[in-house]
Short mmCIF file of C-alpha atoms in Angstrom, two decimals:
data_model
loop_
_atom_site.label_atom_id
_atom_site.label_comp_id
_atom_site.label_asym_id
_atom_site.label_seq_id
_atom_site.Cartn_x
_atom_site.Cartn_y
_atom_site.Cartn_z
CA UNK C 1 -16.77 -32.79 4.67
CA UNK C 2 -20.65 -34.16 2.93
CA UNK C 3 -22.46 -30.68 1.11
CA UNK C 4 -26.09 -29.61 2.88
CA UNK C 5 -28.17 -31.75 0.40
CA UNK C 6 -27.57 -34.48 2.37
CA UNK C 7 -28.44 -33.69 5.44
CA UNK C 8 -31.25 -31.85 5.07
CA UNK C 9 -34.75 -31.58 2.82
CA UNK C 10 -34.55 -28.80 1.03
CA UNK C 11 -37.11 -26.42 3.15
CA UNK C 12 -34.00 -26.37 6.02
CA UNK C 13 -32.46 -26.16 3.62
CA UNK C 14 -33.70 -22.81 2.56
CA UNK C 15 -34.81 -22.71 6.65
CA UNK C 16 -31.22 -22.01 6.43
CA UNK C 17 -30.60 -19.88 3.04
CA UNK C 18 -31.97 -16.71 4.79
CA UNK C 19 -30.93 -11.98 4.58
CA UNK C 20 -27.40 -8.27 1.12
CA UNK C 21 -25.76 -5.81 0.06
CA UNK C 22 -23.63 -6.70 -3.12
CA UNK C 23 -20.27 -6.18 -4.42
CA UNK C 24 -18.44 -8.74 -6.67
CA UNK C 25 -17.86 -12.37 -6.79
CA UNK C 26 -15.74 -14.49 -4.45
CA UNK C 27 -13.53 -17.42 -4.62
CA UNK C 28 -16.05 -20.73 -5.04
CA UNK C 29 -15.26 -22.51 -1.56
CA UNK C 30 -16.66 -25.01 1.54
CA UNK C 31 -20.22 -22.60 3.37
CA UNK C 32 -20.39 -24.77 6.87
CA UNK C 33 -23.24 -23.57 10.45
CA UNK C 34 -23.09 -23.77 12.94
CA UNK C 35 -25.03 -27.05 13.43
CA UNK C 36 -21.36 -27.86 11.67
CA UNK C 37 -23.15 -28.61 8.03
CA UNK C 38 -21.29 -27.76 5.12
CA UNK C 39 -22.61 -26.84 1.15
CA UNK C 40 -20.16 -25.63 -1.49
CA UNK C 41 -20.63 -21.72 -3.29
CA UNK C 42 -19.67 -18.94 -4.15
CA UNK C 43 -19.87 -15.62 -2.45
CA UNK C 44 -21.54 -13.29 -4.10
CA UNK C 45 -21.97 -10.29 -2.21
CA UNK C 46 -22.11 -9.49 1.45
CA UNK C 47 -23.57 -6.75 4.11
CA UNK C 48 -22.47 -6.26 7.71
CA UNK C 49 -24.54 -9.16 8.55
CA UNK C 50 -24.94 -11.77 5.99
CA UNK C 51 -23.36 -12.78 2.87
CA UNK C 52 -25.25 -14.42 -1.06
CA UNK C 53 -24.49 -17.91 -1.77
CA UNK C 54 -24.65 -19.07 -5.14
CA UNK C 55 -24.85 -22.97 -5.02
CA UNK C 56 -23.33 -25.23 -7.90
CA UNK C 57 -26.93 -25.61 -8.65
CA UNK C 58 -27.16 -22.52 -9.78
CA UNK C 59 -29.63 -21.05 -7.47
CA UNK C 60 -28.71 -17.90 -4.58
CA UNK C 61 -29.81 -17.60 -1.00
CA UNK C 62 -28.87 -15.06 1.95
CA UNK C 63 -27.52 -16.42 4.22
CA UNK C 64 -27.18 -15.15 8.28
CA UNK C 65 -23.90 -14.97 9.42
CA UNK C 66 -24.61 -15.36 12.97
CA UNK C 67 -25.46 -18.91 11.45
CA UNK C 68 -22.37 -19.47 9.93
CA UNK C 69 -18.70 -20.90 11.85
CA UNK C 70 -16.31 -18.44 12.74
CA UNK C 71 -14.20 -19.08 9.98
CA UNK C 72 -16.62 -18.40 8.16
CA UNK C 73 -17.08 -14.84 9.47
CA UNK C 74 -13.93 -13.77 9.51
CA UNK C 75 -13.69 -15.07 6.24
CA UNK C 76 -16.39 -12.75 4.80
CA UNK C 77 -16.40 -10.16 6.77
CA UNK C 78 -12.00 -9.82 5.33
CA UNK C 79 -13.63 -10.56 2.23
CA UNK C 80 -16.13 -7.35 2.10
CA UNK C 81 -13.45 -4.37 3.68
CA UNK C 82 -11.81 -5.56 0.89
CA UNK C 83 -13.71 -5.33 -1.39
CA UNK C 84 -15.20 -1.85 0.24
CA UNK C 85 -11.25 -1.20 0.28
CA UNK C 86 -11.48 -1.38 -3.51
CA UNK C 87 -14.45 0.03 -4.73
CA UNK C 88 -13.80 3.33 -2.11
CA UNK C 89 -9.94 3.46 -3.64
CA UNK C 90 -8.29 6.74 -3.87
CA UNK C 91 -6.67 7.17 -7.80
CA UNK C 92 -3.66 8.69 -7.78
CA UNK C 93 -3.16 12.14 -8.32
CA UNK C 94 -0.96 11.88 -11.60
CA UNK C 95 0.63 9.20 -13.60
CA UNK C 96 2.57 5.48 -13.68
CA UNK C 97 5.42 5.51 -15.32
CA UNK C 98 6.59 2.15 -15.83
CA UNK C 99 4.07 0.22 -13.82
CA UNK C 100 0.08 -0.07 -13.52
CA UNK C 101 -1.66 0.21 -9.98
CA UNK C 102 -3.37 -3.38 -8.77
CA UNK C 103 -5.76 -3.48 -5.43
CA UNK C 104 -4.85 -0.52 -2.98
CA UNK C 105 -2.29 -1.61 0.04
CA UNK C 106 -2.56 1.27 2.25
CA UNK C 107 -4.47 4.58 2.73
CA UNK C 108 -4.22 7.18 4.34
CA UNK C 109 -5.11 11.51 4.35
CA UNK C 110 -2.53 11.77 7.82
CA UNK C 111 -4.74 13.79 9.20
CA UNK C 112 -3.89 11.42 11.83
CA UNK C 113 -1.24 9.07 14.17
CA UNK C 114 -3.05 5.16 14.35
CA UNK C 115 -0.60 2.92 16.49
CA UNK C 116 0.32 1.25 14.09
CA UNK C 117 2.58 4.04 13.92
CA UNK C 118 5.91 4.31 15.24
CA UNK C 119 7.28 7.74 15.58
CA UNK C 120 10.02 6.70 18.69
CA UNK C 121 12.42 8.94 16.47
CA UNK C 122 12.48 13.43 16.44
CA UNK C 123 8.48 15.07 17.61
CA UNK C 124 5.49 14.08 15.00
CA UNK C 125 2.58 15.30 14.96
CA UNK C 126 -0.71 14.85 13.53
CA UNK C 127 -4.41 17.33 12.13
CA UNK C 128 -7.07 18.37 9.16
CA UNK C 129 -4.39 19.67 7.49
CA UNK C 130 -2.15 15.90 7.24
CA UNK C 131 0.48 14.28 9.71
CA UNK C 132 3.97 16.36 10.59
CA UNK C 133 7.62 16.40 11.41
CA UNK C 134 10.29 17.40 13.29
CA UNK C 135 14.15 16.30 13.68
CA UNK C 136 14.85 16.77 17.49
CA UNK C 137 18.28 17.96 18.15
CA UNK C 138 19.02 15.40 21.22
CA UNK C 139 17.83 12.19 19.25
CA UNK C 140 21.10 12.52 16.47
CA UNK C 141 19.31 11.46 14.14
CA UNK C 142 16.94 12.82 11.63
CA UNK C 143 12.80 11.99 12.59
CA UNK C 144 11.60 8.66 11.49
CA UNK C 145 7.92 7.44 10.85
CA UNK C 146 7.20 4.11 10.63
CA UNK C 147 5.21 2.05 10.05
CA UNK C 148 5.39 -2.70 9.90
CA UNK C 149 3.69 -4.20 6.74
CA UNK C 150 4.99 -5.75 4.09
CA UNK C 151 5.49 -4.93 -0.06
CA UNK C 152 6.76 -5.78 -2.78
CA UNK C 153 6.08 -4.38 -5.99
CA UNK C 154 4.03 -0.97 -5.35
CA UNK C 155 3.21 2.47 -6.31
CA UNK C 156 3.39 4.87 -3.32
CA UNK C 157 2.21 8.41 -3.70
CA UNK C 158 2.02 11.03 -0.84
CA UNK C 159 1.81 15.00 -0.51
CA UNK C 160 4.67 16.35 0.97
CA UNK C 161 5.71 20.06 3.00
CA UNK C 162 8.63 21.10 3.15
CA UNK C 163 8.50 24.63 5.06
CA UNK C 164 11.81 25.68 6.69
CA UNK C 165 12.98 21.70 7.23
CA UNK C 166 16.46 20.46 5.72
CA UNK C 167 15.09 17.44 3.55
CA UNK C 168 11.79 15.47 2.77
CA UNK C 169 12.71 11.17 2.66
CA UNK C 170 9.74 8.38 2.47
CA UNK C 171 12.27 4.98 3.14
CA UNK C 172 11.56 0.67 2.66
CA UNK C 173 13.19 -0.60 4.43
CA UNK C 174 13.68 -5.41 4.98
CA UNK C 175 13.51 -7.55 8.35
CA UNK C 176 17.55 -7.03 7.97
CA UNK C 177 18.25 -3.13 7.49
CA UNK C 178 17.21 -0.20 4.28
CA UNK C 179 16.93 -0.92 0.65
CA UNK C 180 15.86 2.46 -0.82
CA UNK C 181 14.34 5.68 -0.45
CA UNK C 182 13.73 9.21 -2.49
CA UNK C 183 14.66 12.04 -1.45
CA UNK C 184 13.24 16.15 -1.57
CA UNK C 185 15.34 19.07 -0.57
CA UNK C 186 14.26 22.09 -0.96
CA UNK C 187 16.86 22.26 -4.44
CA UNK C 188 16.53 18.91 -5.05
CA UNK C 189 14.96 15.06 -5.96
CA UNK C 190 16.45 11.91 -5.87
CA UNK C 191 16.16 9.02 -5.75
CA UNK C 192 18.38 5.89 -4.32
CA UNK C 193 19.58 2.53 -2.86
CA UNK C 194 20.83 2.09 0.45
CA UNK C 195 23.80 0.95 2.42
CA UNK C 196 22.04 -2.29 3.19
CA UNK C 197 24.70 -4.07 5.31
CA UNK C 198 26.11 -1.29 6.60
CA UNK C 199 29.94 -2.84 7.89
CA UNK C 200 29.62 -4.90 5.37
CA UNK C 201 30.69 -4.56 2.16
CA UNK C 202 27.14 -2.73 0.68
CA UNK C 203 27.42 0.01 -0.52
CA UNK C 204 24.61 2.94 -1.30
CA UNK C 205 24.20 3.41 -5.02
CA UNK C 206 22.28 7.60 -5.86
CA UNK C 207 20.43 7.71 -9.42
CA UNK C 208 20.31 10.11 -10.94
CA UNK C 209 19.90 13.61 -9.30
CA UNK C 210 17.73 16.19 -10.13
CA UNK C 211 19.21 20.53 -9.61
CA UNK C 212 16.87 22.78 -9.14
CA UNK C 213 15.46 25.31 -6.80
CA UNK C 214 11.11 23.73 -5.29
CA UNK C 215 8.77 26.08 -3.48
CA UNK C 216 8.74 25.77 -0.53
CA UNK C 217 5.35 26.49 1.09
CA UNK C 218 3.76 24.66 -1.88
CA UNK C 219 2.20 20.73 -1.86
CA UNK C 220 4.76 18.61 -4.16
CA UNK C 221 2.96 15.64 -4.81
CA UNK C 222 5.76 12.38 -5.05
CA UNK C 223 4.90 8.61 -6.61
CA UNK C 224 7.66 6.58 -5.51
CA UNK C 225 7.16 2.90 -8.52
CA UNK C 226 9.33 0.17 -8.19
CA UNK C 227 8.65 -2.90 -9.62
CA UNK C 228 11.11 -5.60 -9.39
CA UNK C 229 14.70 -4.06 -9.38
CA UNK C 230 13.59 -0.50 -10.86
CA UNK C 231 13.08 2.01 -9.71
CA UNK C 232 11.35 5.72 -10.84
CA UNK C 233 10.29 8.33 -8.54
CA UNK C 234 8.84 11.39 -9.35
CA UNK C 235 7.76 15.03 -8.72
CA UNK C 236 5.85 17.03 -11.49
CA UNK C 237 8.75 16.64 -14.26
CA UNK C 238 11.50 16.12 -12.04
CA UNK C 239 12.81 11.51 -12.42
CA UNK C 240 14.98 9.86 -10.67
CA UNK C 241 15.00 6.43 -11.39
CA UNK C 242 17.66 3.65 -11.25
CA UNK C 243 17.88 -0.34 -10.58
CA UNK C 244 19.07 -3.09 -8.07
CA UNK C 245 18.67 -6.30 -7.16
CA UNK C 246 17.77 -4.54 -3.67
CA UNK C 247 15.43 -3.51 -4.54
CA UNK C 248 13.19 -7.08 -5.81
CA UNK C 249 13.28 -8.38 -1.80
CA UNK C 250 10.21 -7.81 0.12
CA UNK C 251 10.06 -4.85 2.10
CA UNK C 252 9.37 -5.38 6.19
CA UNK C 253 8.45 -1.67 7.01
CA UNK C 254 8.35 2.23 5.86
CA UNK C 255 7.61 5.89 6.58
CA UNK C 256 8.91 9.47 6.43
CA UNK C 257 11.69 10.60 7.27
CA UNK C 258 12.59 14.85 8.45
CA UNK C 259 15.84 16.34 8.95
CA UNK C 260 15.63 19.71 10.09
CA UNK C 261 12.51 21.93 10.80
CA UNK C 262 8.94 21.14 9.74
CA UNK C 263 8.20 19.47 7.21
CA UNK C 264 4.22 17.84 6.66
CA UNK C 265 2.97 14.56 4.96
CA UNK C 266 -0.35 14.17 3.65
CA UNK C 267 -2.53 11.91 1.56
CA UNK C 268 -0.53 8.96 2.14
CA UNK C 269 -1.46 5.49 -1.19
CA UNK C 270 0.48 2.33 -2.02
CA UNK C 271 -1.29 0.08 -4.68
CA UNK C 272 0.24 -3.08 -5.86
CA UNK C 273 2.72 -2.21 -8.74
CA UNK C 274 2.00 -4.30 -11.84
CA UNK C 275 4.04 -3.88 -14.82
CA UNK C 276 1.86 -1.60 -17.52
CA UNK C 277 1.70 -2.92 -21.46
CA UNK C 278 4.21 -0.42 -22.73
CA UNK C 279 6.53 -0.02 -18.99
CA UNK C 280 10.01 -1.22 -20.00
CA UNK C 281 9.53 1.06 -23.49
CA UNK C 282 9.36 3.77 -20.88
CA UNK C 283 12.29 3.25 -18.59
CA UNK C 284 14.97 2.08 -21.91
CA UNK C 285 13.84 5.66 -23.34
CA UNK C 286 14.00 7.89 -20.11
CA UNK C 287 17.37 5.61 -18.75
CA UNK C 288 18.30 6.83 -22.16
CA UNK C 289 17.05 10.60 -21.85
CA UNK C 290 18.24 10.57 -18.57
CA UNK C 291 21.54 9.23 -20.03
CA UNK C 292 21.64 6.23 -17.32
CA UNK C 293 23.21 3.56 -16.94
CA UNK C 294 22.50 -0.22 -16.09
#
């Protein structure tokens, strides 16, 4: 495709390149108007109806989205939403140990259950306080609320209110079966690598368990860090840590699991996990302190 200047005079170019907001630069790419004319430019900022483009000669123009191709409008809207999500990304309530947060992948106060959540097992409801799950005896299974969304290396953080429930878990599955989870009860906290084939040779691998009374009428912040083959889970000063090759696989769906009476969840946030400078040293130190074998 030829550049716009090949077809248009400077006056016509200025007439087409006309309207903005501000965030941060996107990639240099081809932009095509709805007449089929293409220029190569960098997007500097976006609004709901315009984009500021910087041409290769350094000149900047504000372009109305309704003058661009459908593909460019879709790209502009998606990029604007991604930039806004990064700009408005929540901060971690706790301090990660082995990873550092990258871009935000999911964020919700859990005050409503949108259509992407699957809640076929158990009883689930949402309010201004968050989402609540209760096991239903007739299901003969713990209550489950999960959503399909690919994840790999991530930092996951949420609050849980145990109430009168038996246990609360956050679990991640691959396309085939369970991968890993963290479980908190009124008397314990533990992460584990799950049984990934049930009837096959694979078996579950519980990591170190903390046995201690936890307040059931207070919110507890739980953080999971999954980086490569290692999973680190923490609530308060309690840490459960372990490694397994299965943890490095891509996860296809994830969410909450409740056993027993009603348990509440709020403020679920998931970030991309990037290696921290001292992450490996911290993990090695923790494994020695917790007497964990590789």
